[in-house]
Short mmCIF file of N, CA and C in Angstrom, two decimals:
data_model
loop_
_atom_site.label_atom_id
_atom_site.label_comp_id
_atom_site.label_asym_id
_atom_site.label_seq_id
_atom_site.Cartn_x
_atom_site.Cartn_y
_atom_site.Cartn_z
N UNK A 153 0.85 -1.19 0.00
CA UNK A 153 0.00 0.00 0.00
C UNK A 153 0.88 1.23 0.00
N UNK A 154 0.69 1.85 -0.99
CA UNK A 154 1.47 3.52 -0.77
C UNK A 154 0.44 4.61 -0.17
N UNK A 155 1.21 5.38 -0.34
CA UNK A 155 0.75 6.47 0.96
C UNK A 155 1.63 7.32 1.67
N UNK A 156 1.17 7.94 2.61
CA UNK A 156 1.68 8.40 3.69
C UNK A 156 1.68 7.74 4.67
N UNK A 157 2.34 8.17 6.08
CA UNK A 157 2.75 7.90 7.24
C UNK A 157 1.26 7.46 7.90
N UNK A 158 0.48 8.05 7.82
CA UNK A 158 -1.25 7.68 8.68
C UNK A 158 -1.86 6.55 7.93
N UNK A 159 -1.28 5.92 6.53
CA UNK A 159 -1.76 4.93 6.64
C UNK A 159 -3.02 5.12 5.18
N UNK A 160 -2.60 6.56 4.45
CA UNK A 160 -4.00 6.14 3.42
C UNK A 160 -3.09 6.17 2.36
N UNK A 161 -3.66 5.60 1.32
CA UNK A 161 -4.06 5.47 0.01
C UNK A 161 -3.40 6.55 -0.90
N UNK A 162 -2.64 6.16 -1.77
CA UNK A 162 -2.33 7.20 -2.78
C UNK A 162 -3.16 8.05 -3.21
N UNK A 163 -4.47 7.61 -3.49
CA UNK A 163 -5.40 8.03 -4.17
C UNK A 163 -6.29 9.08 -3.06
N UNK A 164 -5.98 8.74 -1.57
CA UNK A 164 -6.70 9.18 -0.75
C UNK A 164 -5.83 10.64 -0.50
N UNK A 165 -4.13 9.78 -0.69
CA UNK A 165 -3.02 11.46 -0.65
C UNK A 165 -3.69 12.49 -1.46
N UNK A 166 -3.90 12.30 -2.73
CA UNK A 166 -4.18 12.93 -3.87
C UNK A 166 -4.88 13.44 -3.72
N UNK A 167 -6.67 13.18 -3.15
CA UNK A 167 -7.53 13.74 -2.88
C UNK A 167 -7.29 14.53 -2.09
N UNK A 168 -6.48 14.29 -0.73
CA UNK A 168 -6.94 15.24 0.26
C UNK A 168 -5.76 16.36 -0.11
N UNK A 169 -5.00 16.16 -0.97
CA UNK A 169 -4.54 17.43 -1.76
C UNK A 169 -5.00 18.39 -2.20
N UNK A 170 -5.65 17.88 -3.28
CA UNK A 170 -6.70 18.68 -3.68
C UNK A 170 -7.85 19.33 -2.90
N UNK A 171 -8.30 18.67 -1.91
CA UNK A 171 -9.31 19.38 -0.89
C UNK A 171 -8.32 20.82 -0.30
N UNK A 172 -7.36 20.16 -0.13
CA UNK A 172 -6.32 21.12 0.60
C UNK A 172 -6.12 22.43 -0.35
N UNK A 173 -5.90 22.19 -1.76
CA UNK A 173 -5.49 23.04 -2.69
C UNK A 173 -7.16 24.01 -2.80
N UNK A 174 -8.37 23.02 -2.21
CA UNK A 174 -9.55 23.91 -3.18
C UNK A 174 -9.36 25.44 -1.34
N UNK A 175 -9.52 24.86 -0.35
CA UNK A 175 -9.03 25.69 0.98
C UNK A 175 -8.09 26.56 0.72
N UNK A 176 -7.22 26.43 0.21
CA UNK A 176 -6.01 27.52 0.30
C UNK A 176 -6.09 28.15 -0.84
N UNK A 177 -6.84 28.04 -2.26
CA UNK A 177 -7.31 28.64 -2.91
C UNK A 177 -8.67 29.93 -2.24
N UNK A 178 -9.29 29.62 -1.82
CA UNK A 178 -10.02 30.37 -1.22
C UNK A 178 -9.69 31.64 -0.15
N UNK A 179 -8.52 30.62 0.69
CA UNK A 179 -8.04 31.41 1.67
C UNK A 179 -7.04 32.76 0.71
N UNK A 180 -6.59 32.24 -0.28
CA UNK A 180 -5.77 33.01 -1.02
C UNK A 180 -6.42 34.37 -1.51
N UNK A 181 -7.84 33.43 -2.42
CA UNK A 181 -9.07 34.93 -2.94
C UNK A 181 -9.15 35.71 -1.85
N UNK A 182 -9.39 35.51 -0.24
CA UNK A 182 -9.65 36.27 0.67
C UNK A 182 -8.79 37.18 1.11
N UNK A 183 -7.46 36.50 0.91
CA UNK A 183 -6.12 37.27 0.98
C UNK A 183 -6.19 38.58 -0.09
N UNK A 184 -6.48 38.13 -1.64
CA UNK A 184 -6.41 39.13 -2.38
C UNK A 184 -7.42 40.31 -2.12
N UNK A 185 -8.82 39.15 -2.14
CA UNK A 185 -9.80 40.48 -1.69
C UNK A 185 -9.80 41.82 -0.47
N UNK A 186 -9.10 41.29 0.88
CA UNK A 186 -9.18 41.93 1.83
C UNK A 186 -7.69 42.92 1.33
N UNK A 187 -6.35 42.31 1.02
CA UNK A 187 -5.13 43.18 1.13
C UNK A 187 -4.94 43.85 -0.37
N UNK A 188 -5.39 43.39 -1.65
CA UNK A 188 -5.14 43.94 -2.95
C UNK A 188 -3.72 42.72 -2.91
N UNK A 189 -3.33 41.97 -2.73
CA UNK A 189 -2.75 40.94 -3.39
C UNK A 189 -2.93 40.73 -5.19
N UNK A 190 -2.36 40.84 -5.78
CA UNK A 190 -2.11 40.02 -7.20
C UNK A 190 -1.94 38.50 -6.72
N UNK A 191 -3.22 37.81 -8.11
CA UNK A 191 -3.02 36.59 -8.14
C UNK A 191 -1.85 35.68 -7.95
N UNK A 192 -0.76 36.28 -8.54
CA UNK A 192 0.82 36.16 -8.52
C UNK A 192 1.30 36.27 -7.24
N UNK A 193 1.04 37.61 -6.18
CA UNK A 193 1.69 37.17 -5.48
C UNK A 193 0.98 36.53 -4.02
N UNK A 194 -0.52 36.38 -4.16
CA UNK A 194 -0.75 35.37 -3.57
C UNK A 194 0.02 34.11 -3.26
N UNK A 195 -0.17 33.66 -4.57
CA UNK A 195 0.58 32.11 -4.88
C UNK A 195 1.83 32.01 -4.30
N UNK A 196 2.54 32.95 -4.89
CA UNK A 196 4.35 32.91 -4.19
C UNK A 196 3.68 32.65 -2.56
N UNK A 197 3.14 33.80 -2.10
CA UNK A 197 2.70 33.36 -0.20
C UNK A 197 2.40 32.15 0.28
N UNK A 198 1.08 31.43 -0.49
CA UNK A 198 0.79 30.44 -0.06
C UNK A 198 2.07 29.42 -0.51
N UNK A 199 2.72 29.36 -1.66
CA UNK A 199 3.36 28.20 -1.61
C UNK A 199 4.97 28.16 -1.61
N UNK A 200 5.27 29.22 -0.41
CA UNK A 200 5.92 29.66 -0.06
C UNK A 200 7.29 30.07 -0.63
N UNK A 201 7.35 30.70 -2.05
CA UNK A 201 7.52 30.78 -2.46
C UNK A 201 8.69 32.45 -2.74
N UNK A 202 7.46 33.10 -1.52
CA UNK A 202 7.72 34.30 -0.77
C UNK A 202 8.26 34.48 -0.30
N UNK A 203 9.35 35.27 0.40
CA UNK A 203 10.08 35.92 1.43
C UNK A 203 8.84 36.29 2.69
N UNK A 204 8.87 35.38 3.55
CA UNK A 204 8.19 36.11 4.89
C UNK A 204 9.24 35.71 6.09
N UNK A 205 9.23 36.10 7.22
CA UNK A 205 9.19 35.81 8.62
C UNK A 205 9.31 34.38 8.79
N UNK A 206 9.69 33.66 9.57
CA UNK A 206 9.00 32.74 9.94
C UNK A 206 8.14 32.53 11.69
N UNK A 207 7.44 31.81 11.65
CA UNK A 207 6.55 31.82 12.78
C UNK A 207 6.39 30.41 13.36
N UNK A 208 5.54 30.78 14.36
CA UNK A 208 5.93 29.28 15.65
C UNK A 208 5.21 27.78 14.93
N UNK A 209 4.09 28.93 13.93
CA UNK A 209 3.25 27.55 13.37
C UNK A 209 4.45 26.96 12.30
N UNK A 210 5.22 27.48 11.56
CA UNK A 210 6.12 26.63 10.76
C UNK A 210 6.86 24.98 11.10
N UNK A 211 6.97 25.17 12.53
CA UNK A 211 6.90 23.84 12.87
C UNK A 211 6.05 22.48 13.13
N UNK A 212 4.35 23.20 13.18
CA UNK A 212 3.18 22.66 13.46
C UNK A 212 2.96 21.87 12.68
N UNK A 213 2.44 20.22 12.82
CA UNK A 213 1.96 19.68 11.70
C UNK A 213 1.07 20.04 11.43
N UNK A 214 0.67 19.91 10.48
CA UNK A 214 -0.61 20.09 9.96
C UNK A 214 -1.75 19.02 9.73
N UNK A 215 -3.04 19.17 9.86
CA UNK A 215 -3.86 17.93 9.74
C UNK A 215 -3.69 17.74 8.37
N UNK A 216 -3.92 18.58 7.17
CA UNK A 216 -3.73 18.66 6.05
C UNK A 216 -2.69 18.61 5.27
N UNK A 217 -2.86 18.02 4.22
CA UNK A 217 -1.22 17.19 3.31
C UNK A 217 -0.91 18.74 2.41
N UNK A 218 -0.09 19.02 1.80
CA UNK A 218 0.06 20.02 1.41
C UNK A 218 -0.80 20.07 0.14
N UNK A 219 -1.64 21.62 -0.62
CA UNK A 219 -2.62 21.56 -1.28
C UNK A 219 -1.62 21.50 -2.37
N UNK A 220 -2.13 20.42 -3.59
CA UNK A 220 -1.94 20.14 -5.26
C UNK A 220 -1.55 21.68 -5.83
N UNK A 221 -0.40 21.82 -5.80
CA UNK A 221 0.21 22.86 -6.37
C UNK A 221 -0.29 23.22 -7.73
N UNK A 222 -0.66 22.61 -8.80
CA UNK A 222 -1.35 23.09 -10.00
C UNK A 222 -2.69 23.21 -9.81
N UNK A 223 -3.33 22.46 -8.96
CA UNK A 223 -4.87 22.72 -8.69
C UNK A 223 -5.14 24.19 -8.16
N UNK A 224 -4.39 24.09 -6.92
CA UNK A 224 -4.36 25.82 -6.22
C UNK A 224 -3.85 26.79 -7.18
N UNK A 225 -3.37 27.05 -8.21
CA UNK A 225 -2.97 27.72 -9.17
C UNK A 225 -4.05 28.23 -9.79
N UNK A 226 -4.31 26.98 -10.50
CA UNK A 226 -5.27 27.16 -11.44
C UNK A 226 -6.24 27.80 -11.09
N UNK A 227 -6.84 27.59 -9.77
CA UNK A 227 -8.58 28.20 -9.06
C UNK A 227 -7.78 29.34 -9.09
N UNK A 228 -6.48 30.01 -8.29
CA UNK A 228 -6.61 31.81 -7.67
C UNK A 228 -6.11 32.20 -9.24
N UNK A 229 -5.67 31.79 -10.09
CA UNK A 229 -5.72 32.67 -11.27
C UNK A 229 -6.77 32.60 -12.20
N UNK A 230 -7.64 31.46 -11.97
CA UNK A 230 -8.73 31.32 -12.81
C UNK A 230 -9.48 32.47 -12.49
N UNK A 231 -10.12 32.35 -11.19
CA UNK A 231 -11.07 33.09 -10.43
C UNK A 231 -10.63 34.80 -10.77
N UNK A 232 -9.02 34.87 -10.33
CA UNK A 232 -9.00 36.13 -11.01
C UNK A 232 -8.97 37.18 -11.97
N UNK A 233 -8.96 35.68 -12.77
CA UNK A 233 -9.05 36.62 -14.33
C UNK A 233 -10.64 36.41 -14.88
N UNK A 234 -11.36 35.18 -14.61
CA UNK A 234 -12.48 35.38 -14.57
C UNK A 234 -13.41 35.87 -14.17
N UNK A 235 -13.22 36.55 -13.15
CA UNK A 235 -14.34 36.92 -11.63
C UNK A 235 -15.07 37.67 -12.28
N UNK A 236 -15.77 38.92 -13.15
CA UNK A 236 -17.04 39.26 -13.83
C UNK A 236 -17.50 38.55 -14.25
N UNK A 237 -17.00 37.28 -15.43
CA UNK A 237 -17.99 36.08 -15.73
C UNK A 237 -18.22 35.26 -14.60
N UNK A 238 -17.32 35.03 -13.40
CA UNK A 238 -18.50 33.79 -12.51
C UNK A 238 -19.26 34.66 -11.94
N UNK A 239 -18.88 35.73 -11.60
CA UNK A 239 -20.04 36.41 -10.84
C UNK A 239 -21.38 37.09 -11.31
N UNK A 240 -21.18 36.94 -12.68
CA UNK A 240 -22.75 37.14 -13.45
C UNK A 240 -23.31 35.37 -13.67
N UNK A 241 -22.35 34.00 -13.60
CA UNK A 241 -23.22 33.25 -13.58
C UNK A 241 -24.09 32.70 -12.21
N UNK A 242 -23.61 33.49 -11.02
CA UNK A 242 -23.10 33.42 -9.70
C UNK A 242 -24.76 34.05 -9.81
N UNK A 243 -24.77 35.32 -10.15
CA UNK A 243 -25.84 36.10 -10.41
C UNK A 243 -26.83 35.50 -10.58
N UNK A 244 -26.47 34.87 -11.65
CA UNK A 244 -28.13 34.33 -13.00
C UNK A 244 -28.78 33.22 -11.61
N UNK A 245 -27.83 32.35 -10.78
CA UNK A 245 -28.77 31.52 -10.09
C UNK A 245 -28.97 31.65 -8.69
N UNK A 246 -28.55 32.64 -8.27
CA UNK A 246 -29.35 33.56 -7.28
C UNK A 246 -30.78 33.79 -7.65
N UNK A 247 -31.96 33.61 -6.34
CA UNK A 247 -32.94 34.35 -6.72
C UNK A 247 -33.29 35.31 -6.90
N UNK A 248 -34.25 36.04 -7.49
CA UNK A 248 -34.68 37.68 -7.17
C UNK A 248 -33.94 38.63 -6.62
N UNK A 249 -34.09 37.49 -5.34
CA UNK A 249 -34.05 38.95 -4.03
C UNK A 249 -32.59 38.86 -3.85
N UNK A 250 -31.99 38.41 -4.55
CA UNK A 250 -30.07 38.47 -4.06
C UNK A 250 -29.52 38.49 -5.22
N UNK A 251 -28.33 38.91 -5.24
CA UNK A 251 -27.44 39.83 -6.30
C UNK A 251 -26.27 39.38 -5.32
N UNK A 252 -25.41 39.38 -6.27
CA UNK A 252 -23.77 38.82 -5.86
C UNK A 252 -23.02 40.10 -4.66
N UNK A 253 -23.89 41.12 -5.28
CA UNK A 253 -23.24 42.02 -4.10
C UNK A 253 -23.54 42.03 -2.52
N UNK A 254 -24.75 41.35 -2.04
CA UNK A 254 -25.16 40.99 -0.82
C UNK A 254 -24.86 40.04 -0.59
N UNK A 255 -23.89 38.96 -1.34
CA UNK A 255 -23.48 37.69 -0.33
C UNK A 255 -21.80 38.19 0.54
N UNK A 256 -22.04 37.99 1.46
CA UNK A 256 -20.50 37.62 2.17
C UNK A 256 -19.55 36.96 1.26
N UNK A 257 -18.60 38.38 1.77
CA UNK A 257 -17.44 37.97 0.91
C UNK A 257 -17.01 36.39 0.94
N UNK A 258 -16.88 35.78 2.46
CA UNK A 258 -16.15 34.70 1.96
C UNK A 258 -17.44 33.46 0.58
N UNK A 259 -18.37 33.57 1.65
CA UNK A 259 -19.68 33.06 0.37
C UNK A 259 -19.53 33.45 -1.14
N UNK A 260 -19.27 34.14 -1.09
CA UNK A 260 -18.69 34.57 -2.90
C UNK A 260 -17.35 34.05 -3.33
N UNK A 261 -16.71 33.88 -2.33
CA UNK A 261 -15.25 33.64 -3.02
C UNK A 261 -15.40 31.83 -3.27
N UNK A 262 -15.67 30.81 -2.15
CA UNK A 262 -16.37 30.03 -2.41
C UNK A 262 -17.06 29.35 -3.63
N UNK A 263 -17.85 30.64 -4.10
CA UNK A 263 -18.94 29.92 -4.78
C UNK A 263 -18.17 30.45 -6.36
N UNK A 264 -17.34 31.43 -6.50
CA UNK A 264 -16.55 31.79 -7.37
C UNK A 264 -15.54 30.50 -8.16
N UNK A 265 -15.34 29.85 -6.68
CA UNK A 265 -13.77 28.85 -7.32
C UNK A 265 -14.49 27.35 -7.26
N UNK A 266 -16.14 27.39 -6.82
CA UNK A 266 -16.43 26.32 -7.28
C UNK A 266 -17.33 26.29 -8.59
N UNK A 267 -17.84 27.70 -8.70
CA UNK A 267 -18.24 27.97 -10.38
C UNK A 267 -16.76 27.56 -11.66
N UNK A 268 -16.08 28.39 -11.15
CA UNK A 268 -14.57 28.48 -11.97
C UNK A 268 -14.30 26.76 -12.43
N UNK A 269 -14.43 25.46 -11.24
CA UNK A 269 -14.25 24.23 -11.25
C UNK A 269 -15.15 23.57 -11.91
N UNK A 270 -16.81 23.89 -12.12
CA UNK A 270 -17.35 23.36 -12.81
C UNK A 270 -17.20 23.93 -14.31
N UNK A 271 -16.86 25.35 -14.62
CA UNK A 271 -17.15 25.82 -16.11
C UNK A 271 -15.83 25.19 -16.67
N UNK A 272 -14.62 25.16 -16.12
CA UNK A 272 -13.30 25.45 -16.39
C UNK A 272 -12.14 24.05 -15.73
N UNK A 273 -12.68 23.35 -15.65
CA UNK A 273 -11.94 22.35 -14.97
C UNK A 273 -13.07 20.91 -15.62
N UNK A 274 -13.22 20.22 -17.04
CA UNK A 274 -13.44 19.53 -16.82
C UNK A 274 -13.47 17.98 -16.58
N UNK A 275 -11.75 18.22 -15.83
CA UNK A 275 -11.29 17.04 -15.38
C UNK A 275 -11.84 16.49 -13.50
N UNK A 276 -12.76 17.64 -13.35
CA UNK A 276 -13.38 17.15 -12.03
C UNK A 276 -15.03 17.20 -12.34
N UNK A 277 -15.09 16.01 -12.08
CA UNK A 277 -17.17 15.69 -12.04
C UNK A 277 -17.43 16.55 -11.21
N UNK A 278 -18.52 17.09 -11.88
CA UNK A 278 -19.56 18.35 -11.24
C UNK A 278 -19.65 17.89 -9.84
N UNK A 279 -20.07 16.67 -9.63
CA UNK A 279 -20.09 16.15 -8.02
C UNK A 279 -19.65 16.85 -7.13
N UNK A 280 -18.71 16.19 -7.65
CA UNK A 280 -17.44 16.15 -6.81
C UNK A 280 -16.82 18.05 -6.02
N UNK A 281 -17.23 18.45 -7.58
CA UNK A 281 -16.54 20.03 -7.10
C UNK A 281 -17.82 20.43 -5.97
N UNK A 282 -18.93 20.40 -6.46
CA UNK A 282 -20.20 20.68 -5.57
C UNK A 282 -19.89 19.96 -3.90
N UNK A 283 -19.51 18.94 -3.76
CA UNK A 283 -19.26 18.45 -2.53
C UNK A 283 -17.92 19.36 -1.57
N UNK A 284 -17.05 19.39 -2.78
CA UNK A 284 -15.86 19.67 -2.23
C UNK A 284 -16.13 20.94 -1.35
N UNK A 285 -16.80 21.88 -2.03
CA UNK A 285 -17.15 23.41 -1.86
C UNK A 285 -18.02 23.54 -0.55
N UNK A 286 -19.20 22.71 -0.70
CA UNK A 286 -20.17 22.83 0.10
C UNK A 286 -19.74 22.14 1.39
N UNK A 287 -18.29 21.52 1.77
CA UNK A 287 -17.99 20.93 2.93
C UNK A 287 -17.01 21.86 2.96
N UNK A 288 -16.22 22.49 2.10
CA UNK A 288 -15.72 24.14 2.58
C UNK A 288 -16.20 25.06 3.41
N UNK A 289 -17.78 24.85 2.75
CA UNK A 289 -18.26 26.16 3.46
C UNK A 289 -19.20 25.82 4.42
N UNK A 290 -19.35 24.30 4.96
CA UNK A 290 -19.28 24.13 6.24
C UNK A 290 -18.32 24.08 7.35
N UNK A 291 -16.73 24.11 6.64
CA UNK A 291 -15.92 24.30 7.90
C UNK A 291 -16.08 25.91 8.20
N UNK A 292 -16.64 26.95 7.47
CA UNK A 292 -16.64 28.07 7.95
C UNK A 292 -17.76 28.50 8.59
N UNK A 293 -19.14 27.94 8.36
CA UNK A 293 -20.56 28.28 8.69
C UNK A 293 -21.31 27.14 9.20
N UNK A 294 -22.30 27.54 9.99
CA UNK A 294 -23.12 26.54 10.61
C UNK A 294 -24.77 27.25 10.30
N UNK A 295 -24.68 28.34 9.63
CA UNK A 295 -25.94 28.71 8.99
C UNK A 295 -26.50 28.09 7.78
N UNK A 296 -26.94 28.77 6.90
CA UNK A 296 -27.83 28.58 5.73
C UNK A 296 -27.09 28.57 4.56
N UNK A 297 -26.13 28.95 4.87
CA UNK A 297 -24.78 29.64 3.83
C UNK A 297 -24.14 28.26 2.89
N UNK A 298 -23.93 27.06 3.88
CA UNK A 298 -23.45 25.54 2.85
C UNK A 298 -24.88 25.41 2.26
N UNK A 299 -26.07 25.57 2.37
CA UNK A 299 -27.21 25.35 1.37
C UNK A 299 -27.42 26.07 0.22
N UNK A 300 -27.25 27.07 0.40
CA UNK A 300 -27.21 27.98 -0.62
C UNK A 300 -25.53 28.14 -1.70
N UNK A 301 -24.88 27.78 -1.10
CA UNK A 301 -23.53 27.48 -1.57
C UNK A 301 -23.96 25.86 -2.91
N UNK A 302 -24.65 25.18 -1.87
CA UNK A 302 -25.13 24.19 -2.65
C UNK A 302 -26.09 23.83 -4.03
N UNK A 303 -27.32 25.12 -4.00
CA UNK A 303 -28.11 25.08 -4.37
C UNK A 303 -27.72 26.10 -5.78
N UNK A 304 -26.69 26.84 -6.02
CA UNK A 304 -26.36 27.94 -6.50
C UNK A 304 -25.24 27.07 -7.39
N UNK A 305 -24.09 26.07 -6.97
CA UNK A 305 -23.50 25.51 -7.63
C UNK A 305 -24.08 24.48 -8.15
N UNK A 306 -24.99 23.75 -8.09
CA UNK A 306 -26.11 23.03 -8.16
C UNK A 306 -26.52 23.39 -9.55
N UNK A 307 -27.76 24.31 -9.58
CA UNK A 307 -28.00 25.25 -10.74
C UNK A 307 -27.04 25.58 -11.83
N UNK A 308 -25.79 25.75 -11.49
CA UNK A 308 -24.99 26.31 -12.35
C UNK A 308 -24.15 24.83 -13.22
N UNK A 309 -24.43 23.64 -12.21
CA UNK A 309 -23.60 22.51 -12.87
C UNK A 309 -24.11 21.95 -13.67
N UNK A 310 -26.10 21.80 -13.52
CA UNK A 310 -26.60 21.62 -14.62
C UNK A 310 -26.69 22.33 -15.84
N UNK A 311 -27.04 23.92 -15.37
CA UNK A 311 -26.98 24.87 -17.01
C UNK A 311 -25.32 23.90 -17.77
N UNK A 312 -24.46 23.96 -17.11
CA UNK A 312 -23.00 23.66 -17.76
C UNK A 312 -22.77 22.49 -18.05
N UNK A 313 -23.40 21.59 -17.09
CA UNK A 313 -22.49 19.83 -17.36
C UNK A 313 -23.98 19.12 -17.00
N UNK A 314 -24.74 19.79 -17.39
CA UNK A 314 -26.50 19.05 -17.28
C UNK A 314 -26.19 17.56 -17.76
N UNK A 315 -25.65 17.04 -19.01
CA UNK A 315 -25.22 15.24 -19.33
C UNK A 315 -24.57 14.78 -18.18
N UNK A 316 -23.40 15.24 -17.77
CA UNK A 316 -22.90 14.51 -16.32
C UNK A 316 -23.21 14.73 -15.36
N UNK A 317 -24.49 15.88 -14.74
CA UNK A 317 -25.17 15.68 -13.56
C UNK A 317 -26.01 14.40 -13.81
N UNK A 318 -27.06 14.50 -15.08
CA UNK A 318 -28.05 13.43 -15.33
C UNK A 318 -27.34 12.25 -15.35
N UNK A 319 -26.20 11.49 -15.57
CA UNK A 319 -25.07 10.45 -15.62
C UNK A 319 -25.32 10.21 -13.96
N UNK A 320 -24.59 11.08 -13.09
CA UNK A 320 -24.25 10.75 -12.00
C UNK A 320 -25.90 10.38 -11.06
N UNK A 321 -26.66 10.98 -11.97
CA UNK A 321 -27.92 10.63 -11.25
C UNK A 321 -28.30 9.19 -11.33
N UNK A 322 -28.09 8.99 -12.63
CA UNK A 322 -28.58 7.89 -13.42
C UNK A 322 -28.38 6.44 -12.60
#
């Protein structure tokens, strides 16, 4: 069996890479959104790539394997060069009464890099990105916010990959 040290699965490394990469992608958009970061030098930060300090957590393990270096790429530059198109498709499946400008920032950034994964990534099943996201945005919320996270990427996976939602239903 390959793997890591705890005992999983190559395939399980891989994944929880990628979970890791879709998190630190996000954390990254939040970085850009709150400080004016460039996509660019996000990335150098997160993958340390940067000149910083170092700090007490540098020695900390981490529960998390380090995030898929081309995956995390791809979402904070996707998202940033795309962000008027996801956020008008972001738009279209919102109801009525909500507009991209009344969701919480982190709820937008979220729903940004899991739009970006279904239009623009389609080496990951709509599923899958929809799961990934919506257990994102339950490690941050215990409100209404993973439903609507859900229901919004949801909408948007059928307008886009409607044959492989109906597949995975099937």
């Amino acid at each position: 069996m390959t793997g890591d040290a705890r005992g999983t699965s190559g395939a399980e490394t891989a994944m929880n890479r990628r979970s890791a990469a879709r998190l630190a992608a996000v954390q990254a958009l939040y970085q850009m959104q709150l400080g004016g970061a460039t996509a660019e030098e996000a990335i150098a930060q997160f993958t340390g790539t940067s000149p910083r300090p170092p700090t007490a957590d540098d020695d900390h393990p981490s529960r998390l394997p380090p995030p898929d270096p081309s995956l995390f790429g791809a979402i904070v530059r996707g998202v940033a060069q795309r962000r008027a198109s996801l956020d008008g498709m972001i738009g279209g499946a919102l109801t009525t009464d909500w507009t991209v400008d009344r969701l919480q920032i982190l709820v937008r950034l979220i729903l940004e890099a899991g739009v970006f994964e279904l239009t623009e990534r389609p080496d990951v099943p709509p599923r899958v990105a929809i799961n990934e996201y919506v257990n994102l945005a339950h490690a941050f919320f215990d409100g209404a916010e993973p439903g609507l996270i859900n229901g919004v990427l949801d909408a948007i996976a059928k307008a886009y990959r409607g044959d492989e939602m109906a597949r995975a239903r099937g």
